[in-house]
Amino acid sequence: METYTPTNLRKNLFEILSQVSEENKSYEITLKQPSGPNKGVIMISKERYEQLEELDFLEKTGTLDMVLERMAKEKPDDFTDSDAY
């Protein structure tokens, strides 16, 4: 992941926004702090954000654990449509 300062972000804003939205790239923007660790933000596409929100919802509701458990126990014929043959 590439890292930018706010100044460099401003210089390349349109290009970076295009890459984030069209190529699904992520960027880190650092924010200098007077003391303590360097803080910052991560720029991600709306599509990736929505995927992360959905994953977070599935984790919070316990649905993700249930799906993963079922996937671990699946058999080869679990998803075969017997009516199609």
Steps between C-alpha positions, in 0.01 A plus 500: 500500500638836401523776758441869440528814706207742477711729278583222254140380510379846392749502212377164371141497623317430175741221400482339843121519515479342156729214602304442819164491326596327173787271601393435860837622629548609860712788625622613840503871576723588793412776742788640700428532869679742736574212735450127500467262209433613146127477435332473166212376294451230239325586175303209351235470232131513579469143373769376743345700785161336437665155499664572835172630643323181392775284648480696825121449511537126437756474781289702747187293436681163518405422141862480383585232758197298394592521130862407566391206715265375227771540238740293712240221523383507137497187287559490122130442425363769733460744212394262226158567353354149468200628298727629223599148389 
